[in-house]
Coordinates of C-alpha atoms and ligand atoms in Angstrom, one line a residue:
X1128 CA 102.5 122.7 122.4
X1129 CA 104.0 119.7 121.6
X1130 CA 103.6 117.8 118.7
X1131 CA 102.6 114.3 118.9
X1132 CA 101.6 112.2 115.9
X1133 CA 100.4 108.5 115.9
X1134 CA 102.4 105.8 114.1
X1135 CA 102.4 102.4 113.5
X1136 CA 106.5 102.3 112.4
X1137 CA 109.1 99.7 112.5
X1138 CA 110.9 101.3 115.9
X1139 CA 114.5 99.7 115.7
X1140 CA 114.6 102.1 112.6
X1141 CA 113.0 105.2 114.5
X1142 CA 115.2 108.4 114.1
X1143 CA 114.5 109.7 117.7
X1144 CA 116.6 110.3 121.1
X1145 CA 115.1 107.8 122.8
X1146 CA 112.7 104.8 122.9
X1147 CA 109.9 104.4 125.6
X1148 CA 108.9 101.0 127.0
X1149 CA 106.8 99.5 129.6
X1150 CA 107.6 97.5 132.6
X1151 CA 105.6 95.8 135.0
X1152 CA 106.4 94.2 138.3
X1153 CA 105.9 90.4 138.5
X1154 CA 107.6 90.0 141.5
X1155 CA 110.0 88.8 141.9
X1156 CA 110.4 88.8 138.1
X1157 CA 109.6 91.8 135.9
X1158 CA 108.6 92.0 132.9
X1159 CA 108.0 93.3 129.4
X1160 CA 104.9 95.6 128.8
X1161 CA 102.9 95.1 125.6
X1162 CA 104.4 97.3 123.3
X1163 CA 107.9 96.9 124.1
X1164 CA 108.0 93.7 121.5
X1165 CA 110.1 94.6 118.6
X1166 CA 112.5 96.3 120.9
X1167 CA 113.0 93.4 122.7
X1168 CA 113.6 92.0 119.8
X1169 CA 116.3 94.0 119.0
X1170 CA 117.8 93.0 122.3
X1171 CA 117.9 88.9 121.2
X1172 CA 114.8 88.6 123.4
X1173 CA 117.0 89.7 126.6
X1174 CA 115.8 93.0 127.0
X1175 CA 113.9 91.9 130.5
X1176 CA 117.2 90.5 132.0
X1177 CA 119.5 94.0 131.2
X1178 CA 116.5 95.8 132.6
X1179 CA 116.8 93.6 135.9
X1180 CA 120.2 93.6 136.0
X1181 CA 120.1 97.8 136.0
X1182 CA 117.9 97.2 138.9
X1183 CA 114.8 97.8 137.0
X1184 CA 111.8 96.4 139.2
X1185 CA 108.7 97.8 137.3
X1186 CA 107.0 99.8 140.3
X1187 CA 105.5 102.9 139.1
X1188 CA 107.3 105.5 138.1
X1189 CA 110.1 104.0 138.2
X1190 CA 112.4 105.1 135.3
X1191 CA 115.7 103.0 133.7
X1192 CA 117.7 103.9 131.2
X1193 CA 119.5 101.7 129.3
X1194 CA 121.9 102.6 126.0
X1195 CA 121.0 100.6 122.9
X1196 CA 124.7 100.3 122.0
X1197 CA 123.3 101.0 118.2
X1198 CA 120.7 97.8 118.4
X1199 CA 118.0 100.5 117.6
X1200 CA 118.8 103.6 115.4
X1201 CA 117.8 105.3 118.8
X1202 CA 120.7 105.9 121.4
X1203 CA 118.6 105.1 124.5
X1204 CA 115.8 103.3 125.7
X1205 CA 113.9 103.8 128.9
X1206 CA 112.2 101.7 130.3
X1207 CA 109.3 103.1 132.8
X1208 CA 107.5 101.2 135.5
X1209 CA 103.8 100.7 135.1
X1210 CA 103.6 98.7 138.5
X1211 CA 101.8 95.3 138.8
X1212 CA 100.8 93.6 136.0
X1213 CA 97.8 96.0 135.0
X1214 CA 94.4 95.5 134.9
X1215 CA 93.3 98.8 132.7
X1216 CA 89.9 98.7 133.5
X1217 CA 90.5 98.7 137.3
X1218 CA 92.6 102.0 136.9
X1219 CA 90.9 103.7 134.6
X1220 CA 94.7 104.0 132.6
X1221 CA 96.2 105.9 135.6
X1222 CA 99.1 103.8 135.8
X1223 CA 99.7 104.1 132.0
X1224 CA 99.2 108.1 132.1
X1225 CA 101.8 108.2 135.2
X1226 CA 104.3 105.9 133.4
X1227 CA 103.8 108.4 130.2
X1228 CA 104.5 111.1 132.3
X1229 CA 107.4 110.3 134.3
X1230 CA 109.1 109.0 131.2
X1231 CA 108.7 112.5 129.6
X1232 CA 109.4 114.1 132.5
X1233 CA 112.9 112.4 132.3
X1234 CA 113.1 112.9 129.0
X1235 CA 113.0 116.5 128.7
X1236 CA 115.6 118.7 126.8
X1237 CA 115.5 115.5 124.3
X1238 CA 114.2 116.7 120.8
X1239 CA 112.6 113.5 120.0
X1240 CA 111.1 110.4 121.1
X1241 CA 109.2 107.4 120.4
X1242 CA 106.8 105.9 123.3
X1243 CA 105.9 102.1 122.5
X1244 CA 103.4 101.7 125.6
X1245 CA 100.7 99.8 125.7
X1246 CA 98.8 101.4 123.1
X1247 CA 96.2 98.6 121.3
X1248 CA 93.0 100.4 122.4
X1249 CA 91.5 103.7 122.0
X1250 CA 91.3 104.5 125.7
X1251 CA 95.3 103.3 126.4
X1252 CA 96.0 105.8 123.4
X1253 CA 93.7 108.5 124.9
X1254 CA 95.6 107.8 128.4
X1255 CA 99.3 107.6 127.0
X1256 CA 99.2 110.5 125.2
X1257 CA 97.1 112.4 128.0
X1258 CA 100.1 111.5 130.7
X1259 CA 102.9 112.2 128.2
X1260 CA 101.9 115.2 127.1
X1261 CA 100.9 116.4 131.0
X1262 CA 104.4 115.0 132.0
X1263 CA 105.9 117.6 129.3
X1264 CA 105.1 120.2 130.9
X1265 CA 107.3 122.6 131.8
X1266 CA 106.6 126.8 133.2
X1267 CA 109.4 129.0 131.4
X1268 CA 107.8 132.7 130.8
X1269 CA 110.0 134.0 133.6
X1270 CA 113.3 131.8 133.0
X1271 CA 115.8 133.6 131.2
X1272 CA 118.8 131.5 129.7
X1273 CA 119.4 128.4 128.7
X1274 CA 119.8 126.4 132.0
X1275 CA 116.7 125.4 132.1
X1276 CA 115.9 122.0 130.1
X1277 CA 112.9 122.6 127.5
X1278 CA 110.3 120.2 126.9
X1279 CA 110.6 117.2 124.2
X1280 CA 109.1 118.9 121.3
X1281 CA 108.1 115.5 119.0
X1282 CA 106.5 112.9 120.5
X1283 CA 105.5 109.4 118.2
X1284 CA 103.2 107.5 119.6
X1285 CA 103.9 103.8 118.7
X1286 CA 100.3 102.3 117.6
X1287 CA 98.3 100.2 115.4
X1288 CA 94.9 101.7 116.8
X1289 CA 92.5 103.8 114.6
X1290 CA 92.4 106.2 116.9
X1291 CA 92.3 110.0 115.4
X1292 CA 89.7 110.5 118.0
X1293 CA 91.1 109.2 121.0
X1294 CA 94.3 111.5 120.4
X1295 CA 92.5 114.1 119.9
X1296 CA 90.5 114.3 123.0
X1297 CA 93.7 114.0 124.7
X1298 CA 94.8 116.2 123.3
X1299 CA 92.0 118.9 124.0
X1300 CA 92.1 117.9 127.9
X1301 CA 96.0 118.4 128.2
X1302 CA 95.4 121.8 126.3
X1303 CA 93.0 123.3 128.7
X1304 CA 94.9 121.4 131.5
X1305 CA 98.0 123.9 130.5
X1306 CA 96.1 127.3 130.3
X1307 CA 94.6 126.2 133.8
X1308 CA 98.5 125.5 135.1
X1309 CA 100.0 128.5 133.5
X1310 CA 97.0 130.6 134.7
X1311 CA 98.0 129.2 138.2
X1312 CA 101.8 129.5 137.7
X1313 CA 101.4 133.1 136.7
X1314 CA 102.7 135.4 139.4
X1315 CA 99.5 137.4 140.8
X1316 CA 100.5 140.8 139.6
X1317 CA 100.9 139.7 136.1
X1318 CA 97.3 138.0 136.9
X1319 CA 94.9 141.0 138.2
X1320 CA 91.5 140.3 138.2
X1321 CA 91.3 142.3 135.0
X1322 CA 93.7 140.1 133.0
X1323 CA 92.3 137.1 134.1
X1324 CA 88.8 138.2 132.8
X1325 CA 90.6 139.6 129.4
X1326 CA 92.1 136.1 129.7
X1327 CA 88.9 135.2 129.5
X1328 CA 87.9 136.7 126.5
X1329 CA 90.4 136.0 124.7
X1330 CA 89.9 131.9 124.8
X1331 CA 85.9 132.6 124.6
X1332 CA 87.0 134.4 121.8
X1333 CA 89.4 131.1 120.2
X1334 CA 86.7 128.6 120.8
X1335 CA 83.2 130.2 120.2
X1336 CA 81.9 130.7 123.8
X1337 CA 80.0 133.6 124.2
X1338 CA 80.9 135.9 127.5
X1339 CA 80.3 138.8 129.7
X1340 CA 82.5 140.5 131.8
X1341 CA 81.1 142.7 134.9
X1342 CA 83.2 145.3 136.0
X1343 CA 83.9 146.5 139.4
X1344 CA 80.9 148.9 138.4
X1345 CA 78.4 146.5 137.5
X1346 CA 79.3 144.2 140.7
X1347 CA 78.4 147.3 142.6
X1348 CA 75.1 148.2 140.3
X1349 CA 74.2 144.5 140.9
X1350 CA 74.1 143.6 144.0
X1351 CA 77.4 141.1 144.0
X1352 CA 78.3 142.4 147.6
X1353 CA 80.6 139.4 148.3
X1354 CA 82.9 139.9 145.3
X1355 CA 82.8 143.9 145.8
X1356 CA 83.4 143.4 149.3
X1357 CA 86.6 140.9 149.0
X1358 CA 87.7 142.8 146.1
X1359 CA 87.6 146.6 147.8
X1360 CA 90.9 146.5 149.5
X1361 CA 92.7 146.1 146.3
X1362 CA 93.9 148.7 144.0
X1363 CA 93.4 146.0 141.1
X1364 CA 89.1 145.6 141.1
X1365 CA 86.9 142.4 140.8
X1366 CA 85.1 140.8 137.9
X1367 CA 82.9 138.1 137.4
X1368 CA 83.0 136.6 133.9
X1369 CA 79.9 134.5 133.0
X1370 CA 81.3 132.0 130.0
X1371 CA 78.2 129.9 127.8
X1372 CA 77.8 126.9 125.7
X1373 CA 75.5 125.6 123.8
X1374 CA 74.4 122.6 122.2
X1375 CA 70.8 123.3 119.6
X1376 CA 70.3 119.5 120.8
X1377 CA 70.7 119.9 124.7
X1378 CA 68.4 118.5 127.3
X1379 CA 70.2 119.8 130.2
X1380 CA 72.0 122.7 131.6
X1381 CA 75.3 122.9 134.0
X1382 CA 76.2 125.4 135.9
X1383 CA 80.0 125.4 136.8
X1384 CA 81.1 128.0 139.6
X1385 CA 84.7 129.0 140.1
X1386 CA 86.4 130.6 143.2
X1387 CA 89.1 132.9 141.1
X1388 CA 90.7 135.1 143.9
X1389 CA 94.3 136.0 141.9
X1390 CA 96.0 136.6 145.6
X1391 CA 94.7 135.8 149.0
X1392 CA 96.3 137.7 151.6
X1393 CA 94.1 137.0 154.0
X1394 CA 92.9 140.5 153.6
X1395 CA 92.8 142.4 157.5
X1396 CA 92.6 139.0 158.3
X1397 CA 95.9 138.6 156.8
X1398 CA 97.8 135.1 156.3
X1399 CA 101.2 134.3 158.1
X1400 CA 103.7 134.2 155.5
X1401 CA 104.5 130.4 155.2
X1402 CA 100.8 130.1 154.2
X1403 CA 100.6 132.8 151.9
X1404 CA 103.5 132.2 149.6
X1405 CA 101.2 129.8 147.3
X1406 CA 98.0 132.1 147.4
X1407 CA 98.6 132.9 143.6
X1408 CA 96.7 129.3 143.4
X1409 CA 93.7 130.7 145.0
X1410 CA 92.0 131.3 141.2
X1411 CA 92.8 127.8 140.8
X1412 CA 88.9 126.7 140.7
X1413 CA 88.0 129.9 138.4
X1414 CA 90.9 128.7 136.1
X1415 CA 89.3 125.1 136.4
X1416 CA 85.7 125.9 135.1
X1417 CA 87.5 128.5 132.2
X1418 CA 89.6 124.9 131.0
X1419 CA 86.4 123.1 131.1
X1420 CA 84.4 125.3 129.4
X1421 CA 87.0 125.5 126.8
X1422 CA 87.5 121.7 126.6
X1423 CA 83.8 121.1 126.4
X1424 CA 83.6 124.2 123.7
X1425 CA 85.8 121.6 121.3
X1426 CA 84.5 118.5 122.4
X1427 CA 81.0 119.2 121.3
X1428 CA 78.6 117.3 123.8
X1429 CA 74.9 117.3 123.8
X1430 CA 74.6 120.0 126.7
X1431 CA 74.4 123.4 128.0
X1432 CA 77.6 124.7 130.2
X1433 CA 77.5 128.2 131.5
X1434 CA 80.8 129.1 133.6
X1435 CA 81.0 131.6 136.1
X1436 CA 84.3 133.0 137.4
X1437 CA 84.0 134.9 140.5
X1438 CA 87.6 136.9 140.8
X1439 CA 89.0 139.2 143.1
X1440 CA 92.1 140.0 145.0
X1441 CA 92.1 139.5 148.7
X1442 CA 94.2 142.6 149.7
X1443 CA 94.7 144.7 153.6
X1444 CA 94.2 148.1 153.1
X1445 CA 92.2 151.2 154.2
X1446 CA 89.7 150.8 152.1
X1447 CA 89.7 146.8 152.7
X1448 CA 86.3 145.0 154.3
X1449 CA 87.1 144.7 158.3
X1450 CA 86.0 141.7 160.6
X1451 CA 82.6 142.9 161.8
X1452 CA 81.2 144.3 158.3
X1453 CA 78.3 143.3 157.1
X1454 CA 77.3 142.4 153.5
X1455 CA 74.7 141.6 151.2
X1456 CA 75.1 139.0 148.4
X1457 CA 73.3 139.2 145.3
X1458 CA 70.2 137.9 146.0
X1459 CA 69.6 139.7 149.2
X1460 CA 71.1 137.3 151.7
X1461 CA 73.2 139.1 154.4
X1462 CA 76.8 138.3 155.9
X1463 CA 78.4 138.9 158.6
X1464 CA 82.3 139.2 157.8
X1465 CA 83.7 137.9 160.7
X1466 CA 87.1 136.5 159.0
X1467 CA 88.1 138.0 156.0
X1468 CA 90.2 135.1 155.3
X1469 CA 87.1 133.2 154.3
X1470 CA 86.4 135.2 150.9
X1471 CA 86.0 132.6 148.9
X1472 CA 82.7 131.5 150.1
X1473 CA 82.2 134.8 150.0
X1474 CA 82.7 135.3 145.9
X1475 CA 81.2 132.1 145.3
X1476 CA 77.9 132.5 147.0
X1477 CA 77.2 135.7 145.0
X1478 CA 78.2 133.5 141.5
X1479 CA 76.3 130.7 143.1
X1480 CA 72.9 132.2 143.2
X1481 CA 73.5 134.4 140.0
X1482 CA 74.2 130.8 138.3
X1483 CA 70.2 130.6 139.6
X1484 CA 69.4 132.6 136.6
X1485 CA 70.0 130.1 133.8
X1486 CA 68.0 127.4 135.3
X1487 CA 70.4 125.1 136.0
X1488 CA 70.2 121.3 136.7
X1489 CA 73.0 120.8 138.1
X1490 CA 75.3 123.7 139.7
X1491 CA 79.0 122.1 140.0
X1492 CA 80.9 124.6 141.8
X1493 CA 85.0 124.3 142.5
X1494 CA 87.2 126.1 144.7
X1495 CA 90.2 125.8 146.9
X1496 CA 88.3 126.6 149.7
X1497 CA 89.7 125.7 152.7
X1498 CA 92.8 124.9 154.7
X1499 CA 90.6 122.1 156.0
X1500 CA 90.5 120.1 152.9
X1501 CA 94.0 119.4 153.5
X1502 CA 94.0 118.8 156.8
X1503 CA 90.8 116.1 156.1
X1504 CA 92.5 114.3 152.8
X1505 CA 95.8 115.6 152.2
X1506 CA 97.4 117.5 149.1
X1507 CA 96.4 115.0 146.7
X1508 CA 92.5 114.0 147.1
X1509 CA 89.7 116.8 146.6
X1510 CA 86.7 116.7 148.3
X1511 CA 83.4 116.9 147.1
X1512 CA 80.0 117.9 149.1
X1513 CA 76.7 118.0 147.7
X1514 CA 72.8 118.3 148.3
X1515 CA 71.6 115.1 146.8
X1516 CA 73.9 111.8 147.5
X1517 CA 73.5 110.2 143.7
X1518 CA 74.7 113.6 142.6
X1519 CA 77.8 113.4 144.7
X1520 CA 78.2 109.7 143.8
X1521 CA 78.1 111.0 140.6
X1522 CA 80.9 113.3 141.0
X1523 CA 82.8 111.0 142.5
X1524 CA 82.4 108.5 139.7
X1525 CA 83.1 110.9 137.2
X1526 CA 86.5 111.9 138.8
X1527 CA 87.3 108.4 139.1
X1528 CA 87.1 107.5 135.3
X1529 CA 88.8 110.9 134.4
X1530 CA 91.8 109.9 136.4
X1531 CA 91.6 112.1 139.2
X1532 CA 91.0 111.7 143.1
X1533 CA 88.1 113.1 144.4
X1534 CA 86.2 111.8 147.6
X1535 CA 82.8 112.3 149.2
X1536 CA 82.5 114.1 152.4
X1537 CA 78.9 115.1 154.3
X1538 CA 77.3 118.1 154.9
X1539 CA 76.6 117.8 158.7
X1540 CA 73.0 119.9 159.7
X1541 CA 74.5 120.7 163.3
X1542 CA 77.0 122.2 161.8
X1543 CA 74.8 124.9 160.7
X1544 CA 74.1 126.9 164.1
X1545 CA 77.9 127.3 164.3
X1546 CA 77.3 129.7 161.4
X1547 CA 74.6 131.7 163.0
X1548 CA 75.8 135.9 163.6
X1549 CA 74.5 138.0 166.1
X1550 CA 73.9 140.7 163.5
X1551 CA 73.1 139.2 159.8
X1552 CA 71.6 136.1 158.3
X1553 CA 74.7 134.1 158.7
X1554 CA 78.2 134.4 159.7
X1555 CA 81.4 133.8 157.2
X1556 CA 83.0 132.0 160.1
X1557 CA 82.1 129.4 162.5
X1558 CA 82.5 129.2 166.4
X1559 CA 82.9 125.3 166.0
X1560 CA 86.4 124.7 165.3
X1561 CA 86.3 121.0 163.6
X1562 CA 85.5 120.1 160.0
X1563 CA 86.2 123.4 158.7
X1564 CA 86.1 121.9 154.8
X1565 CA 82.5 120.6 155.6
X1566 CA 81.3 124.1 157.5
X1567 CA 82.5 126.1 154.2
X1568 CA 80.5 123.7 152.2
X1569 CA 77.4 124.2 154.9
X1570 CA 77.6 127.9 154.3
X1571 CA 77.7 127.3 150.6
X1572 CA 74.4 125.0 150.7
X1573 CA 72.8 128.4 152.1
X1574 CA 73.0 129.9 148.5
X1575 CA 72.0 127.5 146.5
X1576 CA 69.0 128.3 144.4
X1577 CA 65.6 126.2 145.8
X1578 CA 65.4 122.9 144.4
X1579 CA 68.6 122.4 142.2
X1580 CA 71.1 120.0 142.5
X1581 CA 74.4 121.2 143.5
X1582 CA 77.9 120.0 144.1
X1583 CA 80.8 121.4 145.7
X1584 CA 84.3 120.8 145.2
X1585 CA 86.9 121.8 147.4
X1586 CA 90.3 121.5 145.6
X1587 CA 92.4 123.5 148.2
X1588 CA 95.7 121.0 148.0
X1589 CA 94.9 119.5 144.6
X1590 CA 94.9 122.9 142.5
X1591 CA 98.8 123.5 143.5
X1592 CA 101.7 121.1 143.8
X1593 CA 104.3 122.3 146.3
X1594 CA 106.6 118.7 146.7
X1595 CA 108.9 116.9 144.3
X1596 CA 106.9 116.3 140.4
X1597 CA 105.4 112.7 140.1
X1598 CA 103.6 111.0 137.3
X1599 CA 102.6 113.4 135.1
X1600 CA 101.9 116.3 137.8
X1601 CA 105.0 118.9 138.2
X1602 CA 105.5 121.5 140.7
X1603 CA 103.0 124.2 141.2
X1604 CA 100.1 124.6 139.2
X1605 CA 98.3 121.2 138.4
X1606 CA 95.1 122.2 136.6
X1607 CA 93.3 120.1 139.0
X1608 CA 89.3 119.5 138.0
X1609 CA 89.5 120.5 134.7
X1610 CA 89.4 116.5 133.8
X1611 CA 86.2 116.0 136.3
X1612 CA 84.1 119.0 135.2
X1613 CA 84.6 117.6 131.3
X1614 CA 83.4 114.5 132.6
X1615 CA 80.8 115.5 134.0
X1616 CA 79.4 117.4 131.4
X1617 CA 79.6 114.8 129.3
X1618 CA 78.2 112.1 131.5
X1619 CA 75.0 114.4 131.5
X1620 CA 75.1 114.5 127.5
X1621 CA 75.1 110.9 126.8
X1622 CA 73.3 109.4 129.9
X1623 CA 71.2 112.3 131.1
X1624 CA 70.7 113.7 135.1
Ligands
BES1486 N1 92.4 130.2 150.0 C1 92.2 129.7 151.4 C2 92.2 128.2 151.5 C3 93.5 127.5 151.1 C4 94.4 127.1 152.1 C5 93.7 127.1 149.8 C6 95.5 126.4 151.8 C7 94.9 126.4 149.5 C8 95.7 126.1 150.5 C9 90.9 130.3 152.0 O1 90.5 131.5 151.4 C10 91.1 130.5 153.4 O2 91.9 131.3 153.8 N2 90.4 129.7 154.2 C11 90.5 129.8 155.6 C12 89.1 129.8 156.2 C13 89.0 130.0 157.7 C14 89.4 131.5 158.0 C15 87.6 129.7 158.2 C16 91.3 128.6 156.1 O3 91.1 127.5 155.6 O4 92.1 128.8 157.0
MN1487 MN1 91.4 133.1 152.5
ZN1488 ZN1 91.1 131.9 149.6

């Protein structure tokens, strides 16, 4: 982890590698951020015009660097773009998390540096050190070497704020934001099933939550026929891990349902290969509720969270389910198998119903569900469903203040008969060919225990990130939702359901 430390310190004599300052876009001008004063300063009150003359505009992400030619005790400054002159309470701090992040991202293999963002409030603290220490992210259990450019290990934060509490949060969130990434980056067989539950147990164990793990025995003595079923063609079994917290003062309890298949193949059904080389990120919605759960562990709010994490491994084999098998969830429901690419519906709607058992509220469930999600909104923008409209407003809102896109979509009722089977109570496939995202969340809606309120998020492009790094998201594993389903649970603690 990197260390970061607040600090209200004279910068010019910082001993860092390199200096961190704000830009915005003025057009045509540009033009200092707040922050960036007493290194401007330093400059004669010039720095603006060397940053122009580099060809500095301010959009964002843009990143300049500049050499201080010993005007600082730093050697370099750079100077990041936060894009037009920003109005914080419009972007919820998004543009200064990104700024944070692409500077660090530029930054890395530098031992040291000082950021002097915009940093007067609690929230822009919370929000630089949250991108900055997302943007310093970097995957290296499998690099051997020394080609490969390690983070930047000390991070000052430039402030005069108060705000102990604001950096700490952040730094919880970016915490549980890495395990979820490195749980995602992990190649699947160095992430069974099995290790992702002893996984697991190990940060229940760090943080106070208490947890269960059903084997591949009790799945069968249970009932869980969809995470047995998806999980029989591997030699490496399934597990669903419930995950609780407690608050003595809670008034509510959430339910949060993850989709944690460690490699989807496809199963008989198998994947061509192009789509099947970034299935490790199929456990990225398990991963999700276990970094929430964790977050929410340390953060304390007035609520009850029980996680579920429905894992399996979506493997061809002789003993593998075949199109045509039939199955019963927990819970009695029976399914036709008529794709056994679409397990994930299948592992969630046993977790789903089981989640039934601790009289949930609200059940919040996350997976990457479908191909259709990216089809619908692109790699970027998750999509959330529910059964009750305020409840997916809610979502939506929630996701919006914790700096992540996330955008309502219906549940269509004609969509329904699509789903009907010939054989069993529903089908996992439908014969309509359109709105794929919305016909998995259809199916879903069919196990969702009378009379609670339930949302579904399909994170499909969002959990994995297969272009070019941006802001403070890199390649591969993003730790998408983690952000949300803290939000969410505390939204319900301070303002109720
Ligand atoms: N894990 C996939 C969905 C997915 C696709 C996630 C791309 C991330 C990126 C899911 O299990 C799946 O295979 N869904 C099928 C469903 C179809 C058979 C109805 C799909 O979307 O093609
Ligand atoms: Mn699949
Ligand atoms: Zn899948």
């Amino acid at each position: 982890m990197t260390n970061l430390r607040l600090a209200n310190l004279e910068i010019a004599s910082l001993d860092v590698d390199a200096v961190v300052i704000g830009v915005v876009s003025n057009e045509p001008d540009i033009g200092l951020a707040p922050g960036a004063e007493s290194v401007d300063r330093a400059f004669d009150g010039g720095l603006a015009g060397v940053l122009a003359g580099l060809g500095a505009t301010g959009k964002q992400g843009e990143v300049t660097r500049l050499p201080t030619f010993g005007k600082l005790s730093a050697p370099v400054v750079v100077a990041v773009g936060l894009g037009k002159e920003r109005d914080a309470s419009a972007d919820g701090g998004e543009a200064l998390r990104r700024a944070a992040g692409a500077a660090l991202r530029s930054l890395a293999g530098s031992a040291s540096v000082a950021l002097a963002l915009p940093a007067a409030t609690a929230e822009d603290v919370t929000a630089a050190a949250t991108g900055a220490l997302l943007g310093n992210y970097a995957y290296l259990t499998y690099r051997t070497g020394n080609g490969h450019k390690k983070p930047v290990g000390e991070v000052t934060l430039i402030s005069s704020a108060d705000a102990g509490d604001a950096l700490n949060r952040a730094e919880v969130i970016v915490e549980s934001v890495t395990l979820v990434r490195d749980l995602v980056n992990t190649p699947p067989s160095d992430l069974s099933p099995e290790i992702f539950a002893e996984t697991a147990e190990q940060v229940a164990g760090a943080t106070g939550l208490s947890i269960q793990v059903l084997d591949e025995k009790a799945l069968v003595d249970g009932g869980y026929g969809g995470i047995v079923g998806v999980g029989q063609g591997s030699v490496n079994p399934p597990r669903l891990v419930r995950l609780a917290y407690e608050h003595a003062e809670a008034a509510h309890t959430v339910a949060l349902v993850g989709k944690g298949i460690t490699f989807d193949s496809g199963g008989l059904s198998l994947k061509p290969a192009d789509s099947m080389d970034w299935m490790k990120s199929d456990m990225g919605g398990a991963a999700a509720v276990l970094g929430a759960l964790k977050a929410i562990a340390r953060l304390a709010p007035k609520v009850n969270v029980v996680g579920y994490l429905a894992i399996a491994e979506n493997m061809p084999s002789g003993t593998a389910q075949r199109p045509s098998d039939v199955i019963t969830i927990y819970g009695g429901k029976t399914v036709e198998v008529l794709n056994t690419d679409a397990e994930g519906r299948l592992v969630m709607a046993d977790a789903i119903v089981r989640s039934g058992e601790d009289d949930p509220d609200l059940i919040v469930d996350v997976a990457t569900l479908t191909g259709a999600q990216l089809v619908a909104l692109g790699t970027r923008t998750a999509g959330v469903m529910a059964n009750d409209d305020a409840v997916r407003d809610r979502v939506v809102a929630a996701a919006g203040r914790a700096g992540e896109a996330v955008w309502p979509m219906p549940l269509p009722e004609e969509l329904r008969k699509g789903l009907d089977s010939a054989v069993a109570d529903i089908a996992n496939v439908s014969a309509e060919r359109w709105g794929g995202m919305l016909t998995a969340g259809v199916f879903l809606r069919e196990f969702v225990p009378e009379g609670v309120r339930w949302a579904h998020l399909d994170i499909a492009g969002p959990a994995f990130h297969k272009g070019e790094p941006y802001g403070y998201t890199p390649k591969g594993g993003t730790g998408a939702a983690v952000r949300t389903l803290v939000q969410i649970a505390e939204d319900i603690a301070a303002q109720g359901l």
